[in-house]
Each structure stands twice: as C-alpha cells, then as structure tokens.
PDB file of C-alpha atoms in Angstrom:
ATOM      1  CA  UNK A   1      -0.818 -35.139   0.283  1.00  0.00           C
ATOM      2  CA  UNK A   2       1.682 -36.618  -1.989  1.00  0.00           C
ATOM      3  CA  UNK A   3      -0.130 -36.516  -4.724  1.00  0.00           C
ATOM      4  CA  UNK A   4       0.318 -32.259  -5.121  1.00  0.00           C
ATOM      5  CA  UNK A   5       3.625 -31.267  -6.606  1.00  0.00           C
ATOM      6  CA  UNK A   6       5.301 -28.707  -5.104  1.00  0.00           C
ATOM      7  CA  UNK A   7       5.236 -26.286  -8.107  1.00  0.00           C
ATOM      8  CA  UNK A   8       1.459 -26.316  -6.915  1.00  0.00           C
ATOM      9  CA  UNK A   9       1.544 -25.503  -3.235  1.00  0.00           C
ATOM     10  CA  UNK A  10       4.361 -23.047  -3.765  1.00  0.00           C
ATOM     11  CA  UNK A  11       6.801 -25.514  -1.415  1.00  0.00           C
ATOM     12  CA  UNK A  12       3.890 -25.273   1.560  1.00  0.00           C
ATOM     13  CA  UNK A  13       2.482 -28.283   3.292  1.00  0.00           C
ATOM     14  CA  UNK A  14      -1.252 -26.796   1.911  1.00  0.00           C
ATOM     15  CA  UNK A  15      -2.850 -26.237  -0.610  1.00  0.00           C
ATOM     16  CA  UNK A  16      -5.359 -23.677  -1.852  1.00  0.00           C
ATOM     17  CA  UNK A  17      -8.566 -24.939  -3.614  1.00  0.00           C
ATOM     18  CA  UNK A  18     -11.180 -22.560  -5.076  1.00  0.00           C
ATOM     19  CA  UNK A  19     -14.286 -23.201  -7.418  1.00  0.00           C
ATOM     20  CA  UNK A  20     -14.806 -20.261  -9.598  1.00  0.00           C
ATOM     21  CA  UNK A  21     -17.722 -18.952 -10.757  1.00  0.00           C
ATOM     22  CA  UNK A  22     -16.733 -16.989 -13.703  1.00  0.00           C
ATOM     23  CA  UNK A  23     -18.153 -18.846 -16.677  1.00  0.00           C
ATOM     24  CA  UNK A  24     -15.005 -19.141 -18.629  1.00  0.00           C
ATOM     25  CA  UNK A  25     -13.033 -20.527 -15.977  1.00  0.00           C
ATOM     26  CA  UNK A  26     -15.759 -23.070 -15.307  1.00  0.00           C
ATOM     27  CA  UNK A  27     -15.994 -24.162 -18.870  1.00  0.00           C
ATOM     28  CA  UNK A  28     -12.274 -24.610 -19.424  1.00  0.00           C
ATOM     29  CA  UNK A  29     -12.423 -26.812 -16.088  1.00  0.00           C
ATOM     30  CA  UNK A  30     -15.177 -28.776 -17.754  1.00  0.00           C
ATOM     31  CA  UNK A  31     -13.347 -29.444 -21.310  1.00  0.00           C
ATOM     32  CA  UNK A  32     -10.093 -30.563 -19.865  1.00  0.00           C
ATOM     33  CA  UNK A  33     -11.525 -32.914 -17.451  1.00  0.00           C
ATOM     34  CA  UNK A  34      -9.060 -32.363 -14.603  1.00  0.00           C
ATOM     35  CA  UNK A  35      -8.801 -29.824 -11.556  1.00  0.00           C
ATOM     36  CA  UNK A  36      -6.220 -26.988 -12.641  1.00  0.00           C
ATOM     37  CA  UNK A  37      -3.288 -25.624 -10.942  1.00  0.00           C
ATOM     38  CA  UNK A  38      -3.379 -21.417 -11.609  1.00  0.00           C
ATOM     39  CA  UNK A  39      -1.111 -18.702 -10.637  1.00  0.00           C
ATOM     40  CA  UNK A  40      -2.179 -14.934 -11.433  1.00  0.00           C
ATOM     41  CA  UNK A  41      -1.807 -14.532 -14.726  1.00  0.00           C
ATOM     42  CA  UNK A  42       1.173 -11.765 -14.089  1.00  0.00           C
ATOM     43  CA  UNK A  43       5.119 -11.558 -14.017  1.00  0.00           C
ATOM     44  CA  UNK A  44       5.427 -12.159  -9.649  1.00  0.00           C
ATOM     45  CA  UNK A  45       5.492  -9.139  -7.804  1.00  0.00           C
ATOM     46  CA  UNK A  46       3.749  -6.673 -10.855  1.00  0.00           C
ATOM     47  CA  UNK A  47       0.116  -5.547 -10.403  1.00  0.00           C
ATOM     48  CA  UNK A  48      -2.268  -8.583 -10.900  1.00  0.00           C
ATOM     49  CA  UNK A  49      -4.411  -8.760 -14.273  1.00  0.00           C
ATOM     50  CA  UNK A  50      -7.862  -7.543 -14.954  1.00  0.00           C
ATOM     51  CA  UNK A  51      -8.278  -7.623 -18.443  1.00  0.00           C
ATOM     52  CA  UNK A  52      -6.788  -9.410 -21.049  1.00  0.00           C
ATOM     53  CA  UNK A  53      -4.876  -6.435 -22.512  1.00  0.00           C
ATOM     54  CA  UNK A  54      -2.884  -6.805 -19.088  1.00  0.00           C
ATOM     55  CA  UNK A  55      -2.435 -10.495 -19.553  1.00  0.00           C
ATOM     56  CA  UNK A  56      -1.084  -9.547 -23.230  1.00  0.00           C
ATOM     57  CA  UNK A  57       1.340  -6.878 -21.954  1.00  0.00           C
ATOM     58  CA  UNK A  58       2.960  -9.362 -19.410  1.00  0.00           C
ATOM     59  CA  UNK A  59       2.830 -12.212 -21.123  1.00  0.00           C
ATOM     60  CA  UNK A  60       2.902 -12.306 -24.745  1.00  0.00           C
ATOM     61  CA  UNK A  61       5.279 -14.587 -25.938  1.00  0.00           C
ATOM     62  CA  UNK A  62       6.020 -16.569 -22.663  1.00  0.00           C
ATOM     63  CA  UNK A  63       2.430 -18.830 -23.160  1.00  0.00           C
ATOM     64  CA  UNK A  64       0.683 -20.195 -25.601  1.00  0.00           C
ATOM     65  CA  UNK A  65      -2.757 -18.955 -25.108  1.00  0.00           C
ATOM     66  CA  UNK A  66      -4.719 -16.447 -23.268  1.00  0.00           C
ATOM     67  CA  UNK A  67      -8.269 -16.487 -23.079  1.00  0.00           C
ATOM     68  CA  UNK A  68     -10.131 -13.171 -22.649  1.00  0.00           C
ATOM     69  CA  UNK A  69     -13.347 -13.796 -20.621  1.00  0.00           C
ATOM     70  CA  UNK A  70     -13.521  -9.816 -20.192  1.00  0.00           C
ATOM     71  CA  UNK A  71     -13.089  -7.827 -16.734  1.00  0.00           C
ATOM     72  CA  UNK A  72     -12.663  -8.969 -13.561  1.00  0.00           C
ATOM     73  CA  UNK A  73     -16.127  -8.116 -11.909  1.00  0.00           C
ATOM     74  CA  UNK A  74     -14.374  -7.799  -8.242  1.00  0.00           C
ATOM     75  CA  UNK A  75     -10.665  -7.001  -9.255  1.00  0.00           C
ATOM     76  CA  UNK A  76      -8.745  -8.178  -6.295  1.00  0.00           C
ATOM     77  CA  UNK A  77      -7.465 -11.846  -6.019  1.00  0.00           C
ATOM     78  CA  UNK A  78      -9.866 -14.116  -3.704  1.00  0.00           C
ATOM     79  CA  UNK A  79      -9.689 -14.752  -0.353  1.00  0.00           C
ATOM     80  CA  UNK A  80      -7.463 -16.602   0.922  1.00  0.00           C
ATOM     81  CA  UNK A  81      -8.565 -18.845   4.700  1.00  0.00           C
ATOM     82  CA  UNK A  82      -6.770 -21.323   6.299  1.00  0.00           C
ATOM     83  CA  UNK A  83      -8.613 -24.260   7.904  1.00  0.00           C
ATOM     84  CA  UNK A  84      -5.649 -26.018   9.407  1.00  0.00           C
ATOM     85  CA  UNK A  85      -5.667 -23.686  12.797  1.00  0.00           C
ATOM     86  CA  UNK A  86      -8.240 -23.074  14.911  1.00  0.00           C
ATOM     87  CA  UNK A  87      -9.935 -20.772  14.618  1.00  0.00           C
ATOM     88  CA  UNK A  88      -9.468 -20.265  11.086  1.00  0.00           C
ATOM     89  CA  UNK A  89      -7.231 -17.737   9.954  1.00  0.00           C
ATOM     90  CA  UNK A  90      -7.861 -15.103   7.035  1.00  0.00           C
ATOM     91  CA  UNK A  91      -4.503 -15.191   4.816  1.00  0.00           C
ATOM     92  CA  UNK A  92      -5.617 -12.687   2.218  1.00  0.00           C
ATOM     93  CA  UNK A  93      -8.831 -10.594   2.215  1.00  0.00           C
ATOM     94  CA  UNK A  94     -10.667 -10.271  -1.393  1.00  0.00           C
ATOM     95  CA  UNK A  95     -14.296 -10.051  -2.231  1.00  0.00           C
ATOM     96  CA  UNK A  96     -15.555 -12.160   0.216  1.00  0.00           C
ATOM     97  CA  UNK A  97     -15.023 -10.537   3.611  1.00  0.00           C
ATOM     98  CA  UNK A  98     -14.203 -11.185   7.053  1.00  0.00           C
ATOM     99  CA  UNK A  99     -18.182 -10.397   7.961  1.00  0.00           C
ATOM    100  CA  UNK A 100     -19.357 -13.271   5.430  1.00  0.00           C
ATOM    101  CA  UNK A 101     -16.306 -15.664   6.709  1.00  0.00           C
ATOM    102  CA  UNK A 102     -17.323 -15.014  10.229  1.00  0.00           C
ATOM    103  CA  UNK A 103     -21.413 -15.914   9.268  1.00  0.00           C
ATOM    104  CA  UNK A 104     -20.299 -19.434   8.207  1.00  0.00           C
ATOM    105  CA  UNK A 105     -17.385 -20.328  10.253  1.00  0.00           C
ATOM    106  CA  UNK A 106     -17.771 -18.549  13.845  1.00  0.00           C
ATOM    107  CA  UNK A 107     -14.695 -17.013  14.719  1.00  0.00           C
ATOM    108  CA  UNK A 108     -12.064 -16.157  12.153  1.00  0.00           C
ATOM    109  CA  UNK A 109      -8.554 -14.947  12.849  1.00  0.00           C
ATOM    110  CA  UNK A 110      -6.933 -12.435  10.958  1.00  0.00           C
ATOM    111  CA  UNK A 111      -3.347 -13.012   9.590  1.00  0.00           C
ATOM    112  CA  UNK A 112      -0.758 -10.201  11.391  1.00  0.00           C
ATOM    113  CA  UNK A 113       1.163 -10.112   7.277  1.00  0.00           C
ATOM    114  CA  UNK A 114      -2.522  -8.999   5.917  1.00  0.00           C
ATOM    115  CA  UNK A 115      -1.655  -4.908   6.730  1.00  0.00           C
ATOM    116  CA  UNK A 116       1.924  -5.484   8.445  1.00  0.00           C
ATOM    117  CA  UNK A 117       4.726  -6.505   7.215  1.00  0.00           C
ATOM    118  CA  UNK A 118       5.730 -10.281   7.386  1.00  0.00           C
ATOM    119  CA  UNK A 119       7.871 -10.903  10.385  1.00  0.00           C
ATOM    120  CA  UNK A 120      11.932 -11.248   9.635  1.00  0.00           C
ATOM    121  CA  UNK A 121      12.292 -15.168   8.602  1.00  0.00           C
ATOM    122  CA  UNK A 122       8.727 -15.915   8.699  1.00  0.00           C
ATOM    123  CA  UNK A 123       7.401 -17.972   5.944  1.00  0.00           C
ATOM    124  CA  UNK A 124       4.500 -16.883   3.966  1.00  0.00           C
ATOM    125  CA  UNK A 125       1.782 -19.083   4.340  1.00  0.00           C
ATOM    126  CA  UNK A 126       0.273 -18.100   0.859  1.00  0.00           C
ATOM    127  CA  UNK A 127       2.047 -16.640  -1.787  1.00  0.00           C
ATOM    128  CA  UNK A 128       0.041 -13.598  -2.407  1.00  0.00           C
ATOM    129  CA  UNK A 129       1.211 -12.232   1.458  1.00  0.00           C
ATOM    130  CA  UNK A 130       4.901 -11.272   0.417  1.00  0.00           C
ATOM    131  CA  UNK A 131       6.367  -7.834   1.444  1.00  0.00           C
ATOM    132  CA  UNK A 132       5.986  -5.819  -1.389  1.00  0.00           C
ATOM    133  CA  UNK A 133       4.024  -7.183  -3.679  1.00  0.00           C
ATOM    134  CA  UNK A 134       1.425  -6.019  -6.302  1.00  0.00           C
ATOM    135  CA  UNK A 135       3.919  -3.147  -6.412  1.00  0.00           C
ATOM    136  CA  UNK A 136       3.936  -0.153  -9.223  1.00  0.00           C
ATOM    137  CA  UNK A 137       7.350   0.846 -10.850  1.00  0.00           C
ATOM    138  CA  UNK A 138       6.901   4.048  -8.681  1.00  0.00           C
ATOM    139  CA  UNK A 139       7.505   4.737  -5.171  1.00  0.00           C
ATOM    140  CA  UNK A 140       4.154   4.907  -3.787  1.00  0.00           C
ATOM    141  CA  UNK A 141       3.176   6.057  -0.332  1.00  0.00           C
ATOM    142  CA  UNK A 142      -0.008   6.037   1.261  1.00  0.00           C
ATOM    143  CA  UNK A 143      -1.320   8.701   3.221  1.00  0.00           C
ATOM    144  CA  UNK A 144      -3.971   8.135   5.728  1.00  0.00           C
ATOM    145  CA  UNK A 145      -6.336   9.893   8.424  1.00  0.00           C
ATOM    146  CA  UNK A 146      -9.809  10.554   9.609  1.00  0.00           C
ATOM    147  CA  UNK A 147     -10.456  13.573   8.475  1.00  0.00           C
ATOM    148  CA  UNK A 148     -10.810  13.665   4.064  1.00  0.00           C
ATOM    149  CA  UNK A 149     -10.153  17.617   4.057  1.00  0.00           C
ATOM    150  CA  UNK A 150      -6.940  16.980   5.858  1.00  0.00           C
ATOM    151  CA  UNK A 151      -5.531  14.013   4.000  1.00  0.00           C
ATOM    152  CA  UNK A 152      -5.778  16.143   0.622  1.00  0.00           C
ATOM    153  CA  UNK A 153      -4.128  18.883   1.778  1.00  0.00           C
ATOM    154  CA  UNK A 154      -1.265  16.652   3.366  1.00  0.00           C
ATOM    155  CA  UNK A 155      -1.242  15.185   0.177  1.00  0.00           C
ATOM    156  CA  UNK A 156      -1.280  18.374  -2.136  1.00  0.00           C
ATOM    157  CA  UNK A 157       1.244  20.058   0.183  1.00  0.00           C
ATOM    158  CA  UNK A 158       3.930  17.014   0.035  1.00  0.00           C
ATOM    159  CA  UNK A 159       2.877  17.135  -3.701  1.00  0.00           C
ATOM    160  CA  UNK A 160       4.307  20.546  -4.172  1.00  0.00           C
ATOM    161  CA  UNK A 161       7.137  19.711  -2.379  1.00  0.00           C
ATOM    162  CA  UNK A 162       8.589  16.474  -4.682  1.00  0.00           C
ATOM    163  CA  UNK A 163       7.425  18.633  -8.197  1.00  0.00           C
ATOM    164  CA  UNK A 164       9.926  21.555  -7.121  1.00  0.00           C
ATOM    165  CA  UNK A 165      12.363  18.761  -7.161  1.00  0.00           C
ATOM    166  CA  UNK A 166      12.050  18.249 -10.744  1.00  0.00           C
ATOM    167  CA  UNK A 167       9.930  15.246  -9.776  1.00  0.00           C
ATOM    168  CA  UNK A 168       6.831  13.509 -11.936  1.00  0.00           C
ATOM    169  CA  UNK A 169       3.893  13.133  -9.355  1.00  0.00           C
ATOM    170  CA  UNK A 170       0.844  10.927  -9.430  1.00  0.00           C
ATOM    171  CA  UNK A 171      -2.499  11.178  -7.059  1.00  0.00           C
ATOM    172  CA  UNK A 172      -4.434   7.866  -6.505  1.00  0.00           C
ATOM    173  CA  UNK A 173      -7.884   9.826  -5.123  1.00  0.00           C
ATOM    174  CA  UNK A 174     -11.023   8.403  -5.235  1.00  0.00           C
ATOM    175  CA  UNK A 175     -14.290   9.950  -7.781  1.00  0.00           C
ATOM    176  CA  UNK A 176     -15.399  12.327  -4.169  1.00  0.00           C
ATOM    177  CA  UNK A 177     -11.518  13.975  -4.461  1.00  0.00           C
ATOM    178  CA  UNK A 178      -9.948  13.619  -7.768  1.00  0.00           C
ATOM    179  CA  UNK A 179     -10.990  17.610  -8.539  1.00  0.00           C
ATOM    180  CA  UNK A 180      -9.482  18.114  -5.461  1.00  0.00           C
ATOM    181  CA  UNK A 181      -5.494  17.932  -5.874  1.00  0.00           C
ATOM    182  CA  UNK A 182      -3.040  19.459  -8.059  1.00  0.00           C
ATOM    183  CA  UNK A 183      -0.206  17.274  -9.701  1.00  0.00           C
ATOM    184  CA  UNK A 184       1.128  16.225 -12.895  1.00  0.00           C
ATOM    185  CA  UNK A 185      -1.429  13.161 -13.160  1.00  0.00           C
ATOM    186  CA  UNK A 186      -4.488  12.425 -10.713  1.00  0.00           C
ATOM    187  CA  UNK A 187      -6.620   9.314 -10.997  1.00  0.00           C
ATOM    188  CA  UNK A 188      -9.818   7.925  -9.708  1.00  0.00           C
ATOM    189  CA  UNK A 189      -9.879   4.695  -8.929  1.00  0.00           C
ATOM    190  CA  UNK A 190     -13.652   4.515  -7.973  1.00  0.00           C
ATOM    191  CA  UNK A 191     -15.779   6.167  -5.545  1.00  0.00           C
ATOM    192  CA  UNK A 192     -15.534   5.794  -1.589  1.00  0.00           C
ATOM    193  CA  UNK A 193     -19.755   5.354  -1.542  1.00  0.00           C
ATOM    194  CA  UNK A 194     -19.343   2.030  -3.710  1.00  0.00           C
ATOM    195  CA  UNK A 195     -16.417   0.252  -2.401  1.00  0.00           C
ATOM    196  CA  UNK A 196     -16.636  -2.399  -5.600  1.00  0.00           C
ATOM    197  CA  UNK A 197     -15.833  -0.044  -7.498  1.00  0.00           C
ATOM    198  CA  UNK A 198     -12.396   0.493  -6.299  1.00  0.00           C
ATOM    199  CA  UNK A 199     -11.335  -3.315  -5.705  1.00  0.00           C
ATOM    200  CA  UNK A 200     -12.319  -3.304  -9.969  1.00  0.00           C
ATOM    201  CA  UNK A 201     -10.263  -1.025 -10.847  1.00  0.00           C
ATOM    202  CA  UNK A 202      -7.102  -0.705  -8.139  1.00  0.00           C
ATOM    203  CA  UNK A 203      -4.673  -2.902 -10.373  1.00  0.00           C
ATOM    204  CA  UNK A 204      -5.789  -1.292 -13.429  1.00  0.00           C
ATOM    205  CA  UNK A 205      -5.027   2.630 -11.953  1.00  0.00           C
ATOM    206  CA  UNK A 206      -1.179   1.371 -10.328  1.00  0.00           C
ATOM    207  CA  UNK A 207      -0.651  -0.189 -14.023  1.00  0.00           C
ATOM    208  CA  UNK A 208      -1.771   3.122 -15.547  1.00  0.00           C
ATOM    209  CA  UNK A 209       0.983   5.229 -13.460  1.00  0.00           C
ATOM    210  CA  UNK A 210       3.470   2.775 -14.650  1.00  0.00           C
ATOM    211  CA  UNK A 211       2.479   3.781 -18.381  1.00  0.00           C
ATOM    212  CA  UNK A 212       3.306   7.908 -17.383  1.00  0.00           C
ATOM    213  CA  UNK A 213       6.137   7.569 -15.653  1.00  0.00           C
ATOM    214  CA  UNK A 214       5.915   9.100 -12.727  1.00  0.00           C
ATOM    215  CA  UNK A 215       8.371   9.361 -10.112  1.00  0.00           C
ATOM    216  CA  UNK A 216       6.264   9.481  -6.793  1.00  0.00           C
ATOM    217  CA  UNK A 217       2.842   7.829  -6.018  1.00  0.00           C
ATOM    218  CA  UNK A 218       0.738   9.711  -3.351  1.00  0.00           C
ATOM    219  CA  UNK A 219      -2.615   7.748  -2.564  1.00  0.00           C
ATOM    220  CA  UNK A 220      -5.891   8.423  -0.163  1.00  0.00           C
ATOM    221  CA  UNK A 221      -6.667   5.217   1.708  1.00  0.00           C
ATOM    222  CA  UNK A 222      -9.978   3.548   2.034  1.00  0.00           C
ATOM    223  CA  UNK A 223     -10.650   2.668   5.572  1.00  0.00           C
ATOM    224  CA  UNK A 224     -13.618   1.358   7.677  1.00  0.00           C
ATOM    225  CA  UNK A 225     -16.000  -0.945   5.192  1.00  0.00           C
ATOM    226  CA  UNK A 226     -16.534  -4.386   4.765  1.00  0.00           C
ATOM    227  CA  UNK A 227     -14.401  -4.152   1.486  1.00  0.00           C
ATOM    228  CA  UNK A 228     -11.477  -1.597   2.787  1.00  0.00           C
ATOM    229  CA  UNK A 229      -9.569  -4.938   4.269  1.00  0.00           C
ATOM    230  CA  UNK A 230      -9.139  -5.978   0.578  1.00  0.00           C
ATOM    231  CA  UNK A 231      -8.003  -2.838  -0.533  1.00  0.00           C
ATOM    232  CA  UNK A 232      -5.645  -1.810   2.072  1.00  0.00           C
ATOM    233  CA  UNK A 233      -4.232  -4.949   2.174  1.00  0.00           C
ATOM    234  CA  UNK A 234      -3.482  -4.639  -1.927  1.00  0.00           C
ATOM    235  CA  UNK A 235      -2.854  -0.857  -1.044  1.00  0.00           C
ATOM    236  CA  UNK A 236      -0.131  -1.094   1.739  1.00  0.00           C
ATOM    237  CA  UNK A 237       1.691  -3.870  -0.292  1.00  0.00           C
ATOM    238  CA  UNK A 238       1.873  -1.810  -3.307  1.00  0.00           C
ATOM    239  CA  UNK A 239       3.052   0.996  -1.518  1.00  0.00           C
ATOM    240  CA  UNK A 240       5.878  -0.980   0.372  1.00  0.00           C
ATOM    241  CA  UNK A 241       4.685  -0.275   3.705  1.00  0.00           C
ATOM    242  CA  UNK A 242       5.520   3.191   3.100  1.00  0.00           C
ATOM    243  CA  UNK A 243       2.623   4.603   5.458  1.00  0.00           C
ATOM    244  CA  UNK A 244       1.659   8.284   6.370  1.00  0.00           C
ATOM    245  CA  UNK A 245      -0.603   8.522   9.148  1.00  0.00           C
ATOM    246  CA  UNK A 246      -1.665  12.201  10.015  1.00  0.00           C
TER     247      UNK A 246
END
C-alpha cells in the first residue's frame, strides 16, 4: 500500500512482515510502540551477523546503538514466502523449512534464484536472493558429491594443487571430516548428524577465513535434510556459484 516507503520494500510492490520471537527483538517492538522496518544488521553483500562482535566490526561508527541479545540460535536469515502467487512460492529457505511450509499451506513452490543463479534482467523478488551474496573476501568454491570419502580427496588433491602456487588455502569441513584434510587452515562449521548446528555457525566460519587471509575457499556441501536447503542456498551464494560436482 501507500502507506510503506520504498526504503522499506527495497523498491518491490511487497512487503515482508515477520514477528520475532527472540525476546529482545520483541521487547524493543514493545517500548517503541510502532512496527519496525530492519535490514541485516551487515554492510550488503558481507556475511550476515550472529553476534554482536560482528555487528561491532561492521558497523561501529555508522549507528548509534547496537543491542547485543547474544547468538543467533538458528544463524541463517528467516524464511522468506510469497503469498501473492499461487501456490505460494519459497523466496529464501531459513529455519523453517519447506516440510513445515508445506504442513500449513499445501503446496509450496520453490523459487528457481534459491540454488541457481537469478536469471539475466530478472528482478529479485527479495533482497536476500542476489547473485553473490553473503560472500567471503575469498574465492570460495564448493565441492559436492555422494560419496564423503571422495569429496575429501577431490578436495585435498585440488588443495595441493593451489598451495604449490604459493597460495593460502582454507577447508570449510564439517566436525565428521575436519581431521580429514590437509591445508593451511581447516574449519568445522558443525556436524552433518545435527544440521542446526551448521546454519549457527556458517556466517561465523566464512567471517573467520576473512580474518586469515586466505586466498582460496574449498568447502564440503550439506545435501539431503530438511535444513540443507538453508545452507546450500547461503552456501552456493557465498561461493558465487562456483560449483564442483564430482
């Protein structure tokens, strides 16, 4: 309607309307008495927050306040579902999946730009689907296949390659294969048997690389559980498409 500035639906003709549950948020809602228009709490295009130290390092100086209300519990931005087409159509996966969707509405579509790459001259139809987004400082590429064994050899082997280039590498395994792989700097970002824990701590692991410097990313991929849609979809983003499929 007429009544939402621009500025708030990012130029689109919706708008995106969530009720947190995170006590913080709700209380701050509470005490100023009005609904409140909020971005990610990032520079666009870096990693997304999920702590307060984060918040600090992007944006110390440039606001007037930041409010620690500790770490995110799920550590992916929410999901994001249209209800202007029919069926409804999933923009953005996050902690509430496509199975829990699906048990309320019926039928859900999923949004092609959630693990491709949004079509030449198509508009985004939420901000957080943009090519290339939640992106380290280092090239990152994602290596994927069936078989575990396989992708960590694939992954050591390419590895070896870039360091006899001079270059810095950096593993992204999970808590089953960091002891796994040699390179300069390998870490976990949770453990393939509890999902949650690697939505938590994603953003947190791609902000750590940027902090050593590393030339090359290589990361395992989490496929094939109600949560892996989230984390792909943050995954192949960060990576910039850049996909290895053996």
């Amino acid at each position: 309607g007429d009544c939402i500035p621009d500025e708030v639906s990012a130029g689109l003709e919706t708008v995106a309307v969530r009720c947190p549950s995170h006590k913080t948020a709700r209380a701050l809602i509470e005490k100023s008495g009005k609904p409140l228009a909020a971005p990610s709490a990032n520079i666009s295009g870096k990693p997304s927050p999920t702590t307060a130290e984060h918040c600090i390092n992007d944006l110390m100086g440039k606001v007037d306040a930041i409010l620690d209300g500790g770490e995110c519990e799920v550590g992916v931005e929410s999901t994001v579902v249209t209800l202007d087409t029919n069926p409804p159509r999933l923009l953005r996966p996050g902690g509430i999946t496509l199975e829990q969707l699906e048990s309320v509405l019926g039928e859900v579509a999923v949004d092609d730009a959630v693990l491709h790459k949004l079509a030449e001259g198509k508009k985004a139809s939420s901000p957080g689907m943009k090519y290339k987004h939640y992106a380290p400082k280092a090239e990152m590429v994602l290596v994927l296949g069936d078989d575990q064994e396989k992708v960590v050899d694939h992954i050591n082997q390419l590895a070896k390659e870039q360091k006899e280039q001079g270059k810095k590498i950096g593993i992204i395994a999970s808590d089953e294969t960091k002891d796994l792989y040699q390179a300069d700097e390998v870490i976990s970002v949770g453990q393939r048997a509890h999902l949650e824990t690697v939505t938590a701590h994603l953003y947190d692991v791609l902000r750590e690389f940027d902090h050593k410097d590393v030339d090359m990313i290589y990361s395992e991929g989490f496929e094939g559980e109600p949560l892996s849609e989230a984390i792909m979809n943050r995954m192949v983003k960060a990576a910039g498409h850049e996909i290895l499929r053996i």
